[in-house]
Amino acid sequence: MVDSLSGGFHTRRPSPHEAIAVTDTPIRHDWTRDEVLALFDLPFNELVYRAHTVHRAHHDPNAVQVSTLLSIKTGGCPEDCAYCPQAARYDTGVQAQKLMDVDDVLARAKAAKAAGASRFCMGAAWRGPKDRDIPKVAAIVRAVKDLGLETCATLGLLGDGHAQQLKDAGLDYYNHNIDTAPEFYGEIIHTREYQDRLDTLEQVRDAGLKTCCGGIVGMGETRAQRAGLLQALANLPAHPESVPINQLVAVPGTPLANQEKLDPFEFVRAIAVARILMPRSVVRLSAGRQQMDDAVQALCFFAGAGSIFYGEKLLTTGNPDVEHDQALFRRLDLRAMEVVEQPGTVHADILESEAAGCGHGCGCSAAA
Ligand code: SAM
Ligand code: DTB
Ligand code: SF4
């Protein structure tokens, strides 16, 4: 249980006294590689300044969306993604487990909500779900949604009708990453095509689900290829509502186990460029935070990251301790965003006294 005032996150709702200027930054889907690379090549301060300017024009710079991740079906995956500890063909020590029961998932979702998460993301180590898996996942989604949490699932490639059935069960977001630049993709994955991923993303959009789509940096790609990943994301038919930027977690036993670590400032650049290309999307500072300095994370938030995974585990690898993240939020005066505009809103009373501060429930210290 989180001690709300001394230990918990501050939470925020949109506060009427804090005007968020909405500029008319154009939403573009025709970025060229040279344009994206030119952003990467800007002097660091210039790039981060530009990114922050775009960020605060469209988002509250002091609020961060907090999601918790759970692996609902772990390991034993037939695919060969070179970064992935859950691929059966790599000896990573991950024990394969079957799909979790609804009640077990529900207990974890309740704990995540109590700790301050507003979205619960469920991952399955499948190439894609079978038709018979969908009703089981749908029951899980429905139960989690009934807690008043936003729901997200990442199950791999979707078949006909899957996206719609998940939507009908109350799924808000579907996560499916393009992972890297089209021209680097073949170095990382051989068991599914780039186009397969684009097809699944189309099904997700067509079903009216929100898209969570990003990729991984630090897999040995060049800066031009990092630009290629972000160009491909920005030139999708619609910008994903959520854009997770993962730093490779190099797991022993995977082909990328010994991959040299990316310069942290290059990671910040990737966040900044994503922010500029997709001004309205929420860019997630995703995997890799456990290996990252707090100061680098602070730079990422300044450069436009507006979301994190929260909880001591990602799917199979570590994530910063809850206490560490709560302290980081306090040190940076960041507040965890609440779910708004939805029935079953996430209540923040265990996180923050509603009576405190300005009375808007935004967690600020201004007088009412
Ligand atoms: N099996 C499904 C699929 O691949 O679509 C869903 C789960 S998969 C683990 C979700 C995403 O996690 C991958 O697309 C990849 O971007 C990310 N991921 C997996 N292993 C990672 C690692 N070691 N470091 C960073 N990101 C990773
Ligand atoms: C995403 O882009 N990153 C998350 C989530 N979507 C599913 C997964 C990160 C996984 C890191 C490796 C692991 O914990 O197994
Ligand atoms: Fe399987 Fe997904 Fe891991 Fe690829 S990323 S090996 S599809 S679990």
PDB file of C-alpha atoms in Angstrom, residues 86 110 127 174-175 197 226 247 284 293:
ATOM      1  CA  GLN A  86      10.903 -15.113 -24.356  1.00  0.00           C
ATOM      2  CA  LYS A 110      -5.815  -4.385  -8.343  1.00  0.00           C
ATOM      3  CA  ARG A 127       3.412 -15.114 -32.498  1.00  0.00           C
ATOM      4  CA  TYR A 174      -3.359  -2.550 -28.554  1.00  0.00           C
ATOM      5  CA  ASN A 175       0.450  -2.527 -28.459  1.00  0.00           C
ATOM      6  CA  ARG A 197       3.079  -5.848 -38.456  1.00  0.00           C
ATOM      7  CA  ARG A 226      16.965   5.193 -35.741  1.00  0.00           C
ATOM      8  CA  GLN A 247      16.106   0.946 -24.993  1.00  0.00           C
ATOM      9  CA  ARG A 284       6.656   6.443 -23.542  1.00  0.00           C
ATOM     10  CA  ASP A 293      20.468   7.311 -14.718  1.00  0.00           C
TER      11      ASP A 293
END
